């Protein structure tokens, strides 16, 4: 992957977004997302899934600076 494309999701990742809220902070957007992850998922994998979701959102939503 390159800085312009998101990395592939972690193995076994199949989270569902419970909610995504976007709000403006000045001229940039900020996202708050709640993801549902299998309770049997390790903390390390859950963190990787969250990081991947954040990285993907910042690449596909114009003006999104943080998630």
Short mmCIF file of C-alpha atoms in Angstrom, two decimals:
data_model
loop_
_atom_site.label_atom_id
_atom_site.label_comp_id
_atom_site.label_asym_id
_atom_site.label_seq_id
_atom_site.Cartn_x
_atom_site.Cartn_y
_atom_site.Cartn_z
CA UNK A 1 0.00 0.00 0.00
CA UNK A 2 1.00 3.64 -0.38
CA UNK A 3 0.22 6.74 1.70
CA UNK A 4 -2.64 7.46 -0.72
CA UNK A 5 -4.31 4.07 -0.40
CA UNK A 6 -5.42 2.40 2.81
CA UNK A 7 -3.67 -0.78 3.93
CA UNK A 8 -5.56 -4.06 3.65
CA UNK A 9 -7.74 -4.94 6.65
CA UNK A 10 -6.25 -7.13 9.37
CA UNK A 11 -6.90 -10.88 9.07
CA UNK A 12 -10.34 -11.83 10.35
CA UNK A 13 -11.59 -8.25 10.30
CA UNK A 14 -15.30 -7.95 9.66
CA UNK A 15 -16.44 -5.08 11.89
CA UNK A 16 -19.74 -3.31 11.48
CA UNK A 17 -20.15 0.42 12.02
CA UNK A 18 -22.81 1.01 14.65
CA UNK A 19 -22.73 4.75 14.06
CA UNK A 20 -20.59 7.39 12.40
CA UNK A 21 -20.92 11.07 13.30
CA UNK A 22 -19.18 13.80 11.34
CA UNK A 23 -18.69 17.35 12.57
CA UNK A 24 -16.81 20.38 11.33
CA UNK A 25 -13.85 21.76 13.25
CA UNK A 26 -12.98 24.93 11.43
CA UNK A 27 -12.42 23.93 7.80
CA UNK A 28 -11.83 20.24 8.53
CA UNK A 29 -14.12 17.34 9.38
CA UNK A 30 -13.80 15.09 12.42
CA UNK A 31 -15.46 11.66 12.62
CA UNK A 32 -16.56 9.69 15.66
CA UNK A 33 -17.32 6.07 14.85
CA UNK A 34 -18.52 3.15 16.92
CA UNK A 35 -17.53 -0.24 15.56
CA UNK A 36 -18.94 -3.62 16.56
CA UNK A 37 -16.21 -6.25 16.73
CA UNK A 38 -16.55 -9.90 17.72
CA UNK A 39 -16.03 -10.13 21.51
CA UNK A 40 -13.57 -12.99 20.95
CA UNK A 41 -11.28 -10.64 19.01
CA UNK A 42 -7.99 -9.90 20.75
CA UNK A 43 -7.30 -6.34 21.87
CA UNK A 44 -4.39 -6.14 19.46
CA UNK A 45 -6.55 -7.17 16.49
CA UNK A 46 -9.38 -4.85 17.57
CA UNK A 47 -6.88 -1.99 17.68
CA UNK A 48 -5.68 -2.89 14.17
CA UNK A 49 -9.27 -2.92 12.93
CA UNK A 50 -9.93 0.52 14.45
CA UNK A 51 -6.72 1.90 12.96
CA UNK A 52 -7.62 0.49 9.55
CA UNK A 53 -11.11 2.01 9.73
CA UNK A 54 -9.66 5.42 10.66
CA UNK A 55 -7.08 5.25 7.88
CA UNK A 56 -9.70 4.25 5.32
CA UNK A 57 -12.10 7.03 6.35
CA UNK A 58 -9.42 9.71 6.14
CA UNK A 59 -8.63 8.60 2.58
CA UNK A 60 -12.19 8.37 1.24
CA UNK A 61 -13.89 11.35 2.95
CA UNK A 62 -12.68 14.72 1.61
CA UNK A 63 -11.51 17.19 4.29
CA UNK A 64 -11.61 14.53 7.01
CA UNK A 65 -8.65 15.18 9.29
CA UNK A 66 -9.27 12.75 12.14
CA UNK A 67 -11.49 9.88 13.12
#
